[in-house]
mmCIF file of C-alpha atoms in Angstrom:
data_model
loop_
_atom_site.group_PDB
_atom_site.id
_atom_site.type_symbol
_atom_site.label_atom_id
_atom_site.label_comp_id
_atom_site.label_asym_id
_atom_site.label_seq_id
_atom_site.Cartn_x
_atom_site.Cartn_y
_atom_site.Cartn_z
ATOM 1 C CA MET A 1 24.681 -185.103 -156.446
ATOM 2 C CA GLY A 2 25.225 -183.263 -153.406
ATOM 3 C CA SER A 3 25.952 -180.381 -154.955
ATOM 4 C CA ALA A 4 23.498 -180.865 -157.988
ATOM 5 C CA LEU A 5 20.743 -180.825 -155.229
ATOM 6 C CA LEU A 6 22.518 -177.157 -153.692
ATOM 7 C CA SER A 7 21.471 -175.356 -156.638
ATOM 8 C CA GLN A 8 17.751 -175.943 -155.841
ATOM 9 C CA TRP A 9 17.437 -175.981 -152.104
ATOM 10 C CA ILE A 10 18.413 -172.402 -151.906
ATOM 11 C CA SER A 11 15.612 -171.216 -152.895
ATOM 12 C CA GLY A 12 14.215 -171.651 -149.422
ATOM 13 C CA ASN A 13 14.267 -169.837 -146.362
ATOM 14 C CA GLU A 14 16.903 -172.123 -144.698
ATOM 15 C CA SER A 15 19.830 -171.505 -143.410
ATOM 16 C CA ILE A 16 22.171 -173.311 -145.156
ATOM 17 C CA THR A 17 25.608 -174.736 -143.819
ATOM 18 C CA VAL A 18 28.271 -177.124 -146.037
ATOM 19 C CA VAL A 19 31.288 -179.170 -144.294
ATOM 20 C CA ASP A 20 33.656 -179.580 -147.721
ATOM 21 C CA PRO A 21 37.261 -179.793 -147.734
ATOM 22 C CA MET A 22 37.532 -179.477 -150.759
ATOM 23 C CA ALA A 23 34.731 -177.526 -152.304
ATOM 24 C CA SER A 24 35.021 -173.233 -153.242
ATOM 25 C CA ASP A 25 31.985 -172.262 -155.610
ATOM 26 C CA LEU A 26 28.980 -172.367 -154.107
ATOM 27 C CA PRO A 27 25.663 -170.538 -154.261
ATOM 28 C CA GLY A 28 25.389 -167.556 -152.868
ATOM 29 C CA GLY A 29 23.993 -167.675 -149.320
ATOM 30 C CA VAL A 30 25.038 -170.756 -148.493
ATOM 31 C CA THR A 31 27.710 -170.837 -145.463
ATOM 32 C CA LEU A 32 30.910 -173.356 -146.252
ATOM 33 C CA VAL A 33 33.263 -174.547 -143.349
ATOM 34 C CA SER A 34 36.378 -176.985 -144.357
ATOM 35 C CA ASP A 35 36.319 -179.123 -141.766
ATOM 36 C CA ARG A 36 33.674 -180.378 -138.597
ATOM 37 C CA SER A 37 35.932 -178.291 -136.010
ATOM 38 C CA GLN A 38 34.228 -175.220 -137.067
ATOM 39 C CA VAL A 39 30.528 -176.047 -136.481
ATOM 40 C CA LEU A 40 31.391 -178.103 -133.136
ATOM 41 C CA ASP A 41 28.867 -176.154 -131.014
ATOM 42 C CA GLN A 42 26.375 -175.955 -133.678
ATOM 43 C CA ARG A 43 23.118 -177.739 -133.833
ATOM 44 C CA PHE A 44 20.795 -178.407 -137.431
ATOM 45 C CA ASP A 45 17.174 -179.646 -138.081
ATOM 46 C CA CYS A 46 18.244 -181.351 -140.719
ATOM 47 C CA ILE A 47 21.867 -183.162 -141.649
ATOM 48 C CA VAL A 48 22.021 -184.163 -145.050
ATOM 49 C CA ALA A 49 24.449 -187.589 -145.625
ATOM 50 C CA ALA A 50 26.508 -186.663 -148.841
ATOM 51 C CA VAL A 51 29.438 -188.588 -148.741
ATOM 52 C CA LYS A 52 30.262 -191.666 -150.687
ATOM 53 C CA PRO A 53 29.449 -194.358 -148.969
ATOM 54 C CA GLN A 54 32.310 -196.236 -148.883
ATOM 55 C CA MET A 55 33.172 -192.734 -146.483
ATOM 56 C CA ILE A 56 30.015 -192.854 -144.080
ATOM 57 C CA ASP A 57 31.415 -194.775 -141.611
ATOM 58 C CA ASP A 58 34.552 -192.574 -140.955
ATOM 59 C CA ILE A 59 32.465 -189.412 -141.673
ATOM 60 C CA MET A 60 29.143 -189.915 -140.019
ATOM 61 C CA PRO A 61 28.892 -190.885 -136.654
ATOM 62 C CA ASP A 62 30.614 -187.904 -135.492
ATOM 63 C CA TYR A 63 28.131 -185.577 -136.723
ATOM 64 C CA ALA A 64 25.274 -187.225 -134.262
ATOM 65 C CA ALA A 65 26.261 -184.883 -132.029
ATOM 66 C CA ASN A 66 25.168 -182.082 -134.403
ATOM 67 C CA LEU A 67 21.570 -182.910 -134.965
ATOM 68 C CA ALA A 68 19.295 -181.013 -132.810
ATOM 69 C CA PRO A 69 16.501 -182.624 -130.801
ATOM 70 C CA GLY A 70 13.343 -182.975 -132.288
ATOM 71 C CA GLY A 71 16.278 -183.078 -136.425
ATOM 72 C CA TYR A 72 16.430 -185.903 -139.089
ATOM 73 C CA VAL A 73 19.710 -187.184 -140.976
ATOM 74 C CA LEU A 74 18.445 -187.227 -144.508
ATOM 75 C CA SER A 75 20.260 -188.978 -147.016
ATOM 76 C CA ILE A 76 21.516 -189.749 -150.736
ATOM 77 C CA ALA A 77 24.053 -191.823 -149.686
ATOM 78 C CA ALA A 78 23.219 -194.922 -152.159
ATOM 79 C CA GLY A 79 23.619 -198.425 -151.202
ATOM 80 C CA TYR A 80 23.766 -197.574 -147.231
ATOM 81 C CA SER A 81 20.307 -198.260 -145.681
ATOM 82 C CA ALA A 82 18.837 -196.155 -143.201
ATOM 83 C CA THR A 83 19.078 -198.745 -140.218
ATOM 84 C CA ARG A 84 22.467 -199.146 -141.167
ATOM 85 C CA LEU A 85 23.022 -195.156 -141.150
ATOM 86 C CA SER A 86 20.552 -194.945 -138.238
ATOM 87 C CA LYS A 87 22.443 -197.031 -136.276
ATOM 88 C CA LEU A 88 25.678 -195.319 -136.964
ATOM 89 C CA MET A 89 24.473 -192.228 -136.109
ATOM 90 C CA GLY A 90 23.053 -193.336 -132.057
ATOM 91 C CA GLY A 91 19.987 -194.140 -132.961
ATOM 92 C CA ALA A 92 19.178 -190.763 -135.026
ATOM 93 C CA PRO A 93 15.728 -190.173 -137.386
ATOM 94 C CA VAL A 94 16.698 -190.908 -140.962
ATOM 95 C CA VAL A 95 15.385 -190.248 -144.311
ATOM 96 C CA ARG A 96 16.700 -191.543 -147.426
ATOM 97 C CA THR A 97 16.139 -190.363 -150.613
ATOM 98 C CA MET A 98 17.851 -191.426 -154.641
ATOM 99 C CA PRO A 99 17.267 -188.641 -156.435
ATOM 100 C CA ASN A 100 18.297 -188.597 -160.062
ATOM 101 C CA LEU A 101 20.730 -186.664 -162.610
ATOM 102 C CA PRO A 102 17.604 -183.668 -163.864
ATOM 103 C CA ALA A 103 17.769 -182.605 -160.104
ATOM 104 C CA ALA A 104 20.109 -180.438 -161.369
ATOM 105 C CA ILE A 105 18.022 -178.735 -163.189
ATOM 106 C CA GLY A 106 15.225 -179.020 -161.182
ATOM 107 C CA ARG A 107 13.233 -181.957 -162.882
ATOM 108 C CA GLY A 108 14.456 -184.927 -161.390
ATOM 109 C CA VAL A 109 12.444 -187.784 -159.885
ATOM 110 C CA SER A 110 13.335 -188.338 -156.152
ATOM 111 C CA GLY A 111 12.085 -191.655 -154.604
ATOM 112 C CA ILE A 112 11.868 -190.815 -150.862
ATOM 113 C CA CYS A 113 11.228 -193.773 -147.794
ATOM 114 C CA PRO A 114 11.764 -193.163 -143.684
ATOM 115 C CA GLY A 115 13.899 -195.122 -142.202
ATOM 116 C CA PRO A 116 13.906 -195.766 -138.278
ATOM 117 C CA HIS A 117 12.387 -193.019 -136.485
ATOM 118 C CA ALA A 118 11.153 -191.017 -138.754
ATOM 119 C CA THR A 119 8.470 -189.400 -138.227
ATOM 120 C CA SER A 120 5.578 -187.873 -140.424
ATOM 121 C CA ASN A 121 6.922 -184.412 -139.946
ATOM 122 C CA HIS A 122 11.017 -185.513 -140.774
ATOM 123 C CA MET A 123 9.189 -186.384 -144.222
ATOM 124 C CA THR A 124 7.013 -183.703 -144.707
ATOM 125 C CA HIS A 125 10.215 -182.096 -144.493
ATOM 126 C CA ALA A 126 12.372 -183.922 -146.935
ATOM 127 C CA GLU A 127 9.666 -184.649 -149.509
ATOM 128 C CA GLY A 128 9.054 -180.336 -149.864
ATOM 129 C CA PHE A 129 13.062 -180.178 -149.155
ATOM 130 C CA MET A 130 13.704 -182.850 -152.653
ATOM 131 C CA ARG A 131 10.676 -181.629 -154.609
ATOM 132 C CA ARG A 132 12.228 -177.895 -155.514
ATOM 133 C CA ALA A 133 14.549 -180.400 -157.176
ATOM 134 C CA GLY A 134 11.439 -181.950 -159.571
ATOM 135 C CA SER A 135 8.686 -184.105 -158.263
ATOM 136 C CA THR A 136 8.851 -187.093 -155.688
ATOM 137 C CA ILE A 137 7.922 -190.558 -155.101
ATOM 138 C CA THR A 138 7.452 -191.789 -151.423
ATOM 139 C CA VAL A 139 7.678 -195.699 -150.627
ATOM 140 C CA ASP A 140 7.024 -197.509 -147.963
ATOM 141 C CA SER A 141 10.203 -199.596 -148.129
ATOM 142 C CA GLU A 142 13.878 -199.764 -148.845
ATOM 143 C CA GLU A 143 12.662 -202.365 -151.177
ATOM 144 C CA LYS A 144 10.896 -200.284 -152.892
ATOM 145 C CA LEU A 145 13.450 -197.394 -152.783
ATOM 146 C CA ASP A 146 15.580 -199.781 -154.663
ATOM 147 C CA ARG A 147 12.856 -199.779 -157.581
ATOM 148 C CA VAL A 148 12.834 -196.600 -157.303
ATOM 149 C CA THR A 149 16.404 -197.168 -157.945
ATOM 150 C CA ALA A 150 16.259 -198.820 -160.670
ATOM 151 C CA VAL A 151 13.361 -197.338 -162.737
ATOM 152 C CA ALA A 152 14.357 -192.780 -162.630
ATOM 153 C CA GLY A 153 17.614 -192.971 -160.604
ATOM 154 C CA SER A 154 19.871 -195.238 -163.673
ATOM 155 C CA GLY A 155 16.890 -194.051 -165.914
ATOM 156 C CA PRO A 156 18.455 -191.073 -167.367
ATOM 157 C CA GLY A 157 21.775 -193.423 -168.388
ATOM 158 C CA TYR A 158 19.202 -195.767 -169.665
ATOM 159 C CA VAL A 159 17.503 -192.533 -171.611
ATOM 160 C CA PHE A 160 20.834 -191.078 -172.930
ATOM 161 C CA GLU A 161 21.593 -194.507 -174.565
ATOM 162 C CA ILE A 162 18.591 -195.368 -176.356
ATOM 163 C CA ALA A 163 18.731 -191.449 -178.078
ATOM 164 C CA ARG A 164 22.903 -192.220 -178.880
ATOM 165 C CA ALA A 165 21.686 -195.182 -180.372
ATOM 166 C CA TYR A 166 18.765 -193.322 -181.363
ATOM 167 C CA ALA A 167 21.203 -190.574 -183.384
ATOM 168 C CA GLU A 168 23.683 -193.219 -184.588
ATOM 169 C CA ALA A 169 20.520 -194.713 -186.153
ATOM 170 C CA ALA A 170 19.373 -191.293 -187.869
ATOM 171 C CA ILE A 171 23.326 -190.382 -188.902
ATOM 172 C CA ALA A 172 23.473 -193.614 -190.588
ATOM 173 C CA GLN A 173 20.631 -192.299 -192.930
ATOM 174 C CA GLY A 174 22.917 -189.936 -193.625
ATOM 175 C CA PHE A 175 22.737 -186.620 -191.798
ATOM 176 C CA ASP A 176 25.718 -185.090 -189.586
ATOM 177 C CA GLU A 177 25.995 -185.738 -185.894
ATOM 178 C CA GLU A 178 24.431 -182.344 -185.137
ATOM 179 C CA GLU A 179 21.249 -183.005 -188.054
ATOM 180 C CA ALA A 180 20.571 -186.123 -186.097
ATOM 181 C CA ARG A 181 21.105 -184.741 -182.373
ATOM 182 C CA ASP A 182 18.891 -181.790 -183.377
ATOM 183 C CA MET A 183 16.375 -183.922 -184.661
ATOM 184 C CA VAL A 184 16.209 -186.898 -181.996
ATOM 185 C CA LEU A 185 16.545 -184.672 -179.362
ATOM 186 C CA GLY A 186 13.882 -182.589 -180.269
ATOM 187 C CA THR A 187 11.586 -185.430 -181.304
ATOM 188 C CA ILE A 188 11.969 -187.382 -177.815
ATOM 189 C CA GLY A 189 11.079 -183.870 -176.154
ATOM 190 C CA GLY A 190 8.661 -183.350 -178.450
ATOM 191 C CA ALA A 191 7.314 -186.279 -177.695
ATOM 192 C CA ILE A 192 7.825 -186.123 -173.838
ATOM 193 C CA ALA A 193 5.834 -182.942 -173.353
ATOM 194 C CA MET A 194 3.428 -184.314 -175.227
ATOM 195 C CA ALA A 195 2.856 -187.230 -172.737
ATOM 196 C CA SER A 196 3.534 -185.215 -170.044
ATOM 197 C CA GLU A 197 0.745 -182.205 -170.666
ATOM 198 C CA PRO A 198 -3.088 -182.819 -168.186
ATOM 199 C CA SER A 199 -4.778 -184.067 -170.539
ATOM 200 C CA ALA A 200 -2.757 -186.176 -172.611
ATOM 201 C CA SER A 201 -3.873 -189.542 -173.705
ATOM 202 C CA ASN A 202 -1.860 -193.102 -172.177
ATOM 203 C CA LEU A 203 1.185 -193.924 -173.643
ATOM 204 C CA GLU A 204 -0.234 -196.746 -175.843
ATOM 205 C CA GLU A 205 -3.166 -194.630 -177.129
ATOM 206 C CA LEU A 206 -0.118 -190.977 -177.796
ATOM 207 C CA ARG A 207 1.626 -194.326 -179.813
ATOM 208 C CA ASN A 208 -1.038 -195.504 -181.615
ATOM 209 C CA SER A 209 -2.272 -191.973 -182.533
ATOM 210 C CA VAL A 210 0.830 -191.466 -184.960
ATOM 211 C CA THR A 211 0.973 -195.431 -186.143
ATOM 212 C CA SER A 212 -1.733 -195.608 -189.772
ATOM 213 C CA LYS A 213 -2.500 -198.786 -190.590
ATOM 214 C CA GLY A 214 0.570 -199.852 -193.040
ATOM 215 C CA GLY A 215 2.430 -196.588 -192.619
ATOM 216 C CA THR A 216 6.171 -195.768 -191.584
ATOM 217 C CA THR A 217 5.531 -195.740 -188.262
ATOM 218 C CA ALA A 218 3.562 -198.859 -188.177
ATOM 219 C CA ALA A 219 6.689 -200.700 -189.970
ATOM 220 C CA GLY A 220 9.386 -198.992 -188.249
ATOM 221 C CA LEU A 221 7.402 -199.926 -184.822
ATOM 222 C CA ASP A 222 7.612 -203.533 -185.974
ATOM 223 C CA ALA A 223 11.364 -203.431 -186.375
ATOM 224 C CA LEU A 224 12.148 -201.988 -183.302
ATOM 225 C CA ASN A 225 9.683 -204.150 -180.864
ATOM 226 C CA GLY A 226 7.796 -206.357 -182.797
ATOM 227 C CA ASP A 227 9.080 -208.941 -181.527
ATOM 228 C CA ASP A 228 8.641 -207.952 -178.010
ATOM 229 C CA GLY A 229 12.131 -207.744 -178.579
ATOM 230 C CA LEU A 230 12.430 -203.957 -176.560
ATOM 231 C CA SER A 231 9.894 -204.862 -173.758
ATOM 232 C CA THR A 232 11.793 -207.959 -172.876
ATOM 233 C CA ARG A 233 15.110 -205.808 -173.101
ATOM 234 C CA LEU A 234 13.825 -203.157 -171.151
ATOM 235 C CA HIS A 235 12.373 -205.349 -168.336
ATOM 236 C CA ALA A 236 15.623 -207.314 -167.916
ATOM 237 C CA THR A 237 17.487 -203.840 -167.683
ATOM 238 C CA LEU A 238 15.050 -202.452 -164.764
ATOM 239 C CA GLN A 239 15.353 -206.496 -163.227
ATOM 240 C CA ALA A 240 19.470 -205.428 -163.759
ATOM 241 C CA ALA A 241 19.444 -202.572 -161.846
ATOM 242 C CA TYR A 242 17.456 -203.296 -158.979
ATOM 243 C CA ASP A 243 19.543 -206.761 -158.576
ATOM 244 C CA ARG A 244 22.429 -204.829 -158.272
ATOM 245 C CA ALA A 245 20.849 -202.108 -155.748
ATOM 246 C CA VAL A 246 20.197 -204.713 -153.658
ATOM 247 C CA GLU A 247 23.905 -206.414 -153.272
ATOM 248 C CA LEU A 248 24.883 -202.563 -152.935
ATOM 249 C CA ARG A 249 23.085 -202.180 -149.357
#
């Protein structure tokens, strides 16, 4: 996720340094070093913790010395609390964010939460930074951020699975794979674009606007969610994702 976000972050005026022994193909204007020893004397206003959670304990403590006075740590590490990270880095201010996959193309949704010692200036910077990759929602606790994770962080996976099942059903209606994919993605994309218009009605009204009594859409919707089966399944989906996020933290 760090590499995906980097492609959006470079649109600003900041000087960005990446420490990664494995990276090679980074956007222009980014300084790449392979080891922290190459930045020992440098101080940074924002240090992004973009490593796997199981590696944080071994990697991040040393970087406390690289944090400039007044700076903060922006964590995109899933399953690692801001409180734990702040303590690990000697009480450093931490802001935690949870982006989702479409951030890679500037269409993501990122939850942002202040951690220990984070100031309003830190939050303002973090929000602006993450908005380069899409929209943001700021919450006041990591518990709420776990709920953002369940809805938005994991959300693309749900959408892809729904689209896959939708396309599979279209194939069963006699269309080939390419035709089914084009129709399904075009329909979903068009409907989402319409619902996202500033003047759009609420989602229930939009659904009703294409549902004539006794018509084909009404018949399909009755099969889809007439018994509230879809609604029940989605409630269970979000709850399961939230419960797992809490376990990981």
